[in-house]
Short mmCIF file of C-alpha atoms and ligand atoms in Angstrom, two decimals:
data_model
loop_
_atom_site.label_atom_id
_atom_site.label_comp_id
_atom_site.label_asym_id
_atom_site.label_seq_id
_atom_site.Cartn_x
_atom_site.Cartn_y
_atom_site.Cartn_z
CA MET A 16 -13.36 9.31 -21.06
CA ALA A 17 -15.69 8.80 -18.10
CA GLU A 18 -19.34 9.76 -18.05
CA LEU A 19 -20.21 12.34 -15.45
CA LEU A 20 -22.33 11.32 -12.47
CA ASP A 21 -24.21 14.58 -12.25
CA GLY A 22 -25.10 14.93 -8.58
CA LYS A 23 -27.07 18.12 -9.17
CA ALA A 24 -29.40 16.46 -11.66
CA ILE A 25 -29.77 13.17 -9.75
CA ALA A 26 -30.42 15.12 -6.53
CA ALA A 27 -33.01 17.33 -8.23
CA ALA A 28 -34.89 14.25 -9.41
CA LEU A 29 -34.79 12.72 -5.91
CA ARG A 30 -35.94 16.00 -4.35
CA ALA A 31 -38.87 16.11 -6.76
CA ARG A 32 -39.83 12.54 -5.81
CA VAL A 33 -39.59 13.45 -2.11
CA ALA A 34 -41.71 16.58 -2.63
CA ALA A 35 -44.41 14.52 -4.36
CA ARG A 36 -44.46 12.03 -1.47
CA VAL A 37 -44.55 14.92 1.03
CA GLY A 38 -47.76 16.03 -0.67
CA ASP A 39 -49.17 12.55 -0.12
CA PHE A 40 -48.03 12.60 3.54
CA VAL A 41 -49.78 15.94 4.15
CA ALA A 42 -52.96 14.65 2.51
CA ARG A 43 -52.95 11.54 4.70
CA THR A 44 -51.91 13.03 8.05
CA GLY A 45 -52.99 16.67 7.85
CA ARG A 46 -49.55 17.94 8.81
CA ARG A 47 -46.16 18.63 7.24
CA PRO A 48 -43.08 16.53 8.02
CA GLY A 49 -40.65 18.65 10.07
CA LEU A 50 -36.87 18.81 10.46
CA ASP A 51 -35.27 20.65 13.37
CA VAL A 52 -31.58 21.45 13.13
CA VAL A 53 -29.59 22.39 16.22
CA LEU A 54 -26.57 24.61 15.69
CA ALA A 55 -24.28 25.37 18.63
CA GLY A 56 -21.67 28.07 18.08
CA ASP A 57 -20.88 30.36 15.17
CA ASP A 58 -18.83 28.28 12.74
CA ALA A 59 -19.23 30.07 9.40
CA ALA A 60 -19.49 26.94 7.23
CA SER A 61 -22.02 25.38 9.61
CA GLN A 62 -24.18 28.51 9.42
CA VAL A 63 -24.41 28.08 5.65
CA TYR A 64 -25.05 24.32 5.89
CA VAL A 65 -27.93 24.62 8.38
CA ARG A 66 -29.55 27.41 6.40
CA ASN A 67 -29.38 25.30 3.24
CA LYS A 68 -30.84 22.27 5.01
CA ALA A 69 -33.80 24.21 6.40
CA ARG A 70 -34.43 25.91 3.05
CA ALA A 71 -34.31 22.59 1.19
CA CYS A 72 -36.96 21.23 3.58
CA GLU A 73 -39.27 24.15 2.92
CA GLU A 74 -38.75 23.77 -0.84
CA ALA A 75 -39.85 20.13 -0.55
CA GLY A 76 -43.01 21.14 1.32
CA MET A 77 -41.66 20.20 4.75
CA ARG A 78 -41.14 22.37 7.83
CA GLY A 79 -37.47 23.26 8.40
CA ALA A 80 -36.30 25.08 11.55
CA VAL A 81 -32.89 26.03 12.91
CA HIS A 82 -32.28 26.32 16.66
CA ARG A 83 -29.22 28.49 17.29
CA LEU A 84 -27.39 28.16 20.58
CA PRO A 85 -24.35 30.18 21.64
CA ALA A 86 -20.82 28.69 21.52
CA THR A 87 -20.88 28.91 25.32
CA VAL A 88 -23.90 26.56 25.61
CA THR A 89 -23.41 23.96 28.33
CA GLN A 90 -23.60 20.24 27.74
CA GLN A 91 -26.72 20.12 29.91
CA GLU A 92 -28.48 22.89 27.97
CA LEU A 93 -27.68 21.24 24.66
CA LEU A 94 -28.89 17.84 25.87
CA ALA A 95 -32.05 19.48 27.20
CA ARG A 96 -32.78 21.09 23.81
CA VAL A 97 -32.22 17.85 21.91
CA GLY A 98 -34.45 16.06 24.43
CA GLU A 99 -37.25 18.65 24.05
CA LEU A 100 -37.21 18.28 20.27
CA GLY A 101 -37.38 14.51 20.59
CA ALA A 102 -40.56 14.84 22.62
CA ARG A 103 -42.45 17.15 20.25
CA ASP A 104 -45.15 15.66 18.05
CA ASP A 105 -44.43 17.87 15.04
CA VAL A 106 -40.70 17.07 14.95
CA ASP A 107 -39.82 14.18 12.65
CA GLY A 108 -36.12 14.81 12.19
CA VAL A 109 -33.56 16.08 14.70
CA LEU A 110 -30.13 16.93 13.39
CA VAL A 111 -27.27 18.26 15.50
CA GLN A 112 -24.87 20.11 13.22
CA LEU A 113 -21.23 19.06 13.66
CA PRO A 114 -18.64 20.06 14.71
CA LEU A 115 -19.79 20.97 18.22
CA PRO A 116 -17.87 23.39 20.43
CA LYS A 117 -14.77 21.75 21.94
CA HIS A 118 -16.14 21.51 25.49
CA ILE A 119 -19.15 19.44 24.41
CA ASP A 120 -19.12 15.63 24.48
CA GLU A 121 -20.23 14.93 20.90
CA SER A 122 -21.08 11.25 21.45
CA ALA A 123 -23.33 12.07 24.40
CA VAL A 124 -25.25 14.61 22.32
CA LEU A 125 -25.65 12.28 19.33
CA GLU A 126 -26.89 9.55 21.69
CA ALA A 127 -29.50 11.95 23.08
CA VAL A 128 -31.20 12.21 19.66
CA ASP A 129 -34.32 10.04 19.47
CA PRO A 130 -33.21 7.17 17.15
CA GLY A 131 -36.54 7.34 15.30
CA ARG A 132 -35.84 10.98 14.38
CA ASP A 133 -32.09 10.60 13.84
CA VAL A 134 -32.07 11.71 10.21
CA ASP A 135 -28.25 11.86 10.13
CA GLY A 136 -28.16 8.18 11.12
CA PHE A 137 -25.35 8.78 13.63
CA HIS A 138 -27.06 7.32 16.73
CA PRO A 139 -25.48 4.00 17.79
CA TYR A 140 -28.90 2.35 17.40
CA ASN A 141 -29.05 3.28 13.73
CA ALA A 142 -25.35 2.55 13.19
CA GLY A 143 -25.96 -0.88 14.76
CA ALA A 144 -29.03 -1.52 12.63
CA LEU A 145 -26.94 -0.86 9.51
CA LEU A 146 -24.21 -3.16 10.79
CA ALA A 147 -26.80 -5.86 11.48
CA GLY A 148 -28.08 -5.60 7.90
CA ARG A 149 -31.42 -4.02 8.90
CA PRO A 150 -30.83 -0.39 7.95
CA THR A 151 -33.33 2.18 9.27
CA LEU A 152 -32.00 5.73 9.00
CA VAL A 153 -28.72 5.65 7.09
CA PRO A 154 -26.13 8.51 7.05
CA CYS A 155 -27.00 10.89 4.22
CA THR A 156 -23.64 11.12 2.43
CA PRO A 157 -23.06 7.39 1.90
CA LEU A 158 -26.77 6.99 1.10
CA GLY A 159 -26.33 9.65 -1.58
CA CYS A 160 -23.35 7.77 -3.00
CA MET A 161 -25.45 4.60 -3.23
CA ARG A 162 -28.22 6.50 -5.00
CA MET A 163 -25.66 7.65 -7.58
CA LEU A 164 -24.42 4.09 -8.11
CA GLU A 165 -28.07 3.02 -8.56
CA HIS A 166 -28.56 5.80 -11.08
CA ALA A 167 -25.57 4.61 -13.13
CA LYS A 168 -26.89 1.03 -12.81
CA VAL A 169 -23.52 -0.08 -11.47
CA SER A 170 -23.59 -3.79 -10.73
CA LEU A 171 -22.18 -4.20 -7.21
CA ASP A 172 -22.74 -7.92 -6.89
CA GLY A 173 -19.27 -9.44 -6.55
CA ALA A 174 -17.60 -6.15 -7.54
CA ARG A 175 -14.41 -5.06 -5.79
CA ALA A 176 -15.01 -1.84 -3.90
CA VAL A 177 -12.41 0.25 -2.11
CA VAL A 178 -13.48 2.96 0.32
CA ILE A 179 -10.72 5.34 1.39
CA GLY A 180 -11.60 6.74 4.82
CA ARG A 181 -13.07 5.08 7.90
CA SER A 182 -15.07 7.82 9.60
CA ASN A 183 -18.40 7.02 11.27
CA ILE A 184 -20.02 9.63 9.03
CA VAL A 185 -18.85 8.47 5.62
CA GLY A 186 -16.27 5.68 5.30
CA LYS A 187 -17.67 3.01 7.63
CA PRO A 188 -21.36 3.29 6.67
CA MET A 189 -20.33 3.47 2.98
CA ALA A 190 -18.44 0.19 3.34
CA LEU A 191 -21.45 -1.45 5.03
CA LEU A 192 -23.86 -0.28 2.32
CA LEU A 193 -21.59 -1.66 -0.40
CA LEU A 194 -21.23 -4.92 1.51
CA ALA A 195 -25.02 -5.16 1.78
CA GLN A 196 -25.10 -5.06 -2.04
CA ASN A 197 -22.62 -7.97 -2.16
CA ALA A 198 -19.52 -6.01 -3.11
CA THR A 199 -16.17 -7.25 -1.83
CA VAL A 200 -15.16 -4.27 0.23
CA THR A 201 -11.78 -2.97 1.35
CA VAL A 202 -11.66 -0.05 3.78
CA ALA A 203 -8.42 1.90 3.33
CA HIS A 204 -7.25 4.64 5.69
CA SER A 205 -4.29 6.69 6.81
CA ARG A 206 -2.32 3.58 7.88
CA THR A 207 -3.02 1.54 4.74
CA ARG A 208 0.11 0.33 2.96
CA ASP A 209 0.31 0.52 -0.83
CA LEU A 210 -2.82 2.63 -1.10
CA ALA A 211 -2.29 3.14 -4.85
CA ALA A 212 -2.15 -0.64 -5.43
CA ARG A 213 -5.28 -1.25 -3.32
CA CYS A 214 -7.16 1.44 -5.27
CA ALA A 215 -6.02 0.05 -8.61
CA GLU A 216 -7.94 -3.16 -7.81
CA ALA A 217 -11.23 -1.34 -7.34
CA ASP A 218 -14.20 -1.61 -9.68
CA VAL A 219 -15.81 1.01 -7.44
CA LEU A 220 -13.56 3.54 -5.72
CA VAL A 221 -14.94 5.88 -3.06
CA ALA A 222 -12.64 8.59 -1.71
CA ALA A 223 -13.67 10.16 1.62
CA VAL A 224 -10.48 11.58 3.05
CA GLY A 225 -10.23 15.35 2.87
CA ARG A 226 -6.98 15.62 0.88
CA ALA A 227 -7.10 17.47 -2.40
CA GLY A 228 -6.07 15.37 -5.40
CA LEU A 229 -4.89 12.39 -3.32
CA VAL A 230 -6.19 9.85 -5.86
CA ARG A 231 -4.13 10.01 -9.05
CA GLY A 232 -5.10 8.75 -12.49
CA ASP A 233 -2.81 5.72 -12.30
CA TRP A 234 -4.60 4.59 -9.10
CA VAL A 235 -7.79 4.11 -11.10
CA LYS A 236 -8.53 0.78 -12.76
CA PRO A 237 -9.68 1.24 -16.37
CA GLY A 238 -13.49 1.31 -16.40
CA ALA A 239 -13.83 1.87 -12.64
CA VAL A 240 -16.57 3.98 -11.09
CA VAL A 241 -15.09 6.81 -9.03
CA ILE A 242 -17.07 8.57 -6.30
CA ASP A 243 -15.34 11.59 -4.81
CA VAL A 244 -16.76 12.55 -1.41
CA GLY A 245 -13.93 14.90 -0.46
CA ILE A 246 -14.48 18.62 -0.13
CA ASN A 247 -11.29 20.66 -0.02
CA ARG A 248 -10.59 24.30 -0.61
CA THR A 249 -7.63 25.27 -2.79
CA ALA A 250 -5.34 28.22 -2.03
CA GLU A 251 -7.44 30.20 -4.55
CA GLY A 252 -10.60 29.38 -2.57
CA LYS A 253 -12.01 26.91 -5.11
CA LEU A 254 -13.69 23.67 -4.03
CA THR A 255 -11.97 20.48 -5.09
CA GLY A 256 -12.26 16.78 -4.30
CA ASP A 257 -9.93 14.01 -3.11
CA VAL A 258 -9.52 12.77 -6.68
CA ASN A 259 -7.40 14.34 -9.41
CA PHE A 260 -10.43 14.72 -11.65
CA ASP A 261 -8.68 15.39 -14.97
CA GLU A 262 -6.44 12.35 -14.61
CA ALA A 263 -9.09 10.00 -13.22
CA ARG A 264 -11.72 10.80 -15.82
CA GLU A 265 -9.38 9.42 -18.52
CA LYS A 266 -9.52 6.00 -16.85
CA ALA A 267 -12.92 5.74 -15.19
CA SER A 268 -16.27 4.75 -16.72
CA TRP A 269 -18.21 7.06 -14.36
CA ILE A 270 -16.94 9.83 -12.13
CA THR A 271 -18.47 12.42 -9.80
CA PRO A 272 -17.38 16.05 -10.06
CA VAL A 273 -16.62 18.30 -7.07
CA PRO A 274 -18.59 20.47 -6.63
CA GLY A 275 -21.84 19.15 -8.09
CA GLY A 276 -21.40 15.49 -7.20
CA VAL A 277 -21.90 13.97 -3.76
CA GLY A 278 -22.67 17.30 -2.06
CA PRO A 279 -26.15 17.85 -3.57
CA MET A 280 -26.97 14.17 -3.00
CA THR A 281 -26.29 14.55 0.72
CA ILE A 282 -28.97 17.22 1.07
CA ALA A 283 -31.46 15.28 -1.06
CA CYS A 284 -30.93 12.21 1.13
CA LEU A 285 -31.47 14.31 4.26
CA LEU A 286 -34.89 15.21 2.86
CA GLU A 287 -35.51 11.56 2.05
CA ASN A 288 -34.55 10.56 5.62
CA THR A 289 -36.79 13.23 7.13
CA LEU A 290 -39.76 12.02 5.10
CA ARG A 291 -38.87 8.40 5.91
CA ALA A 292 -38.79 9.22 9.67
CA ALA A 293 -42.10 11.10 9.41
CA TRP A 294 -43.72 8.26 7.47
CA ARG A 295 -42.67 5.70 10.07
CA ARG A 296 -43.71 7.91 13.02
CA ALA A 297 -47.14 8.42 11.42
CA GLY A 298 -47.56 4.65 11.19
CA LEU A 299 -47.95 4.72 7.39
CA PRO A 300 -46.92 1.49 5.61
CA MET A 301 -43.24 1.84 4.67
CA GLY A 302 -43.89 -0.16 1.50
CA GLU A 303 -46.05 2.73 0.25
CA LEU A 304 -43.27 5.32 0.56
CA GLY A 305 -41.73 4.10 -2.68
CA LEU A 306 -38.67 6.35 -2.98
P1 NAD B 408 -12.56 12.38 8.62
O1 NAD B 408 -11.45 13.35 8.80
O2 NAD B 408 -13.42 12.02 9.79
O3 NAD B 408 -11.96 11.02 8.04
C1 NAD B 408 -10.98 11.01 7.07
C2 NAD B 408 -10.49 9.60 6.84
O4 NAD B 408 -9.48 9.63 5.86
C3 NAD B 408 -9.92 8.94 8.07
O5 NAD B 408 -10.58 7.71 8.28
C4 NAD B 408 -8.44 8.71 7.74
O6 NAD B 408 -7.96 7.45 8.18
C5 NAD B 408 -8.41 8.78 6.24
N1 NAD B 408 -7.15 9.35 5.75
C6 NAD B 408 -6.56 10.49 6.14
N2 NAD B 408 -5.43 10.70 5.44
C7 NAD B 408 -5.31 9.66 4.59
C8 NAD B 408 -4.36 9.30 3.61
N3 NAD B 408 -3.30 10.04 3.36
N4 NAD B 408 -4.55 8.16 2.93
C9 NAD B 408 -5.64 7.38 3.17
N5 NAD B 408 -6.58 7.68 4.07
C10 NAD B 408 -6.41 8.80 4.78
O7 NAD B 408 -13.43 12.94 7.43
P2 NAD B 408 -14.94 12.62 6.96
O8 NAD B 408 -15.89 13.31 7.84
O9 NAD B 408 -15.10 11.17 6.73
O10 NAD B 408 -14.93 13.39 5.57
C11 NAD B 408 -14.04 13.03 4.52
C12 NAD B 408 -14.11 14.06 3.43
O11 NAD B 408 -15.43 14.07 2.89
C13 NAD B 408 -13.83 15.50 3.85
O12 NAD B 408 -13.21 16.18 2.80
C14 NAD B 408 -15.22 16.08 4.07
O13 NAD B 408 -15.24 17.47 3.90
C15 NAD B 408 -15.98 15.38 2.98
N6 NAD B 408 -17.40 15.24 3.24
C16 NAD B 408 -18.23 15.56 2.22
C17 NAD B 408 -19.59 15.44 2.37
C18 NAD B 408 -20.47 15.78 1.22
O14 NAD B 408 -21.65 15.99 1.41
N7 NAD B 408 -19.96 15.80 0.00
C19 NAD B 408 -20.13 14.99 3.58
C20 NAD B 408 -19.26 14.63 4.61
C21 NAD B 408 -17.89 14.75 4.41
#
């Protein structure tokens, strides 16, 4: 039976470390690190997410603000707001909540975020830096997954890792982070043949698809580490992952639950990224951040 990778507990510990370093930042610079979240439209889930992000910042001693724009906002207005935030001295992190209204060019907006304040790590500059092996600001969800693997002291050197999903937000950066730790990485996706067989080879299996219970117990190699990024809602309204948890936990050595796994880590890593961006902008030595 697998041990549980308790995202809530690991995230709480990371948030406490961030809060302590925020105290140090304030003492050294005389100001709080600040995250500004831009929300365009009235998507119900996004409303909850942005509120939680801003609140988590405040709890860590940082400034957290939400800028709400109507669903009818024009591309120009949105770009102008993102540009203004990128020019303010007290703004260390700028995050544009996705999805954006249909008429907005998402790539153009993400490219308008100042790369030094791009705490989601979605700007092509930061994506390129990760690809080049010189990561700066790394997307929060895959970063959170790596923090969990660190916590479980999973040896990635030479390990076989399979990432299911190839999105820019999760799958691709996850694969690059694993590769940077010398794993042998396979990226599987909707066109992959024999997905079950590919997964069964994995020492580390990361599922980032968005299909409830896709990964069955017999897809899991005995002793594998299973990270379930998926968030799906069942017909009864319960949250569930991409992995059939009850089956997979019989085979795995470590497994993340949903909820209470990757989700809390994502928020903790957003706080880490905001502090990291603030630290760099303030010209403090990155070696002294020590997170
Ligand atoms: P996405 O829709 O952009 O990408 C899904 C990927 O899954 C695609 O690359 C696609 O090729 C692949 N895929 C689809 N069907 C497949 C199948 N049958 N077999 C194999 N691969 C298949 O989604 P995303 O933004 O990468 O998010 C993935 C999941 O992770 C979603 O459930 C999302 O809600 C969740 N998520 C969770 C967090 C968190 O904090 N826990 C953060 C981001 C995303």
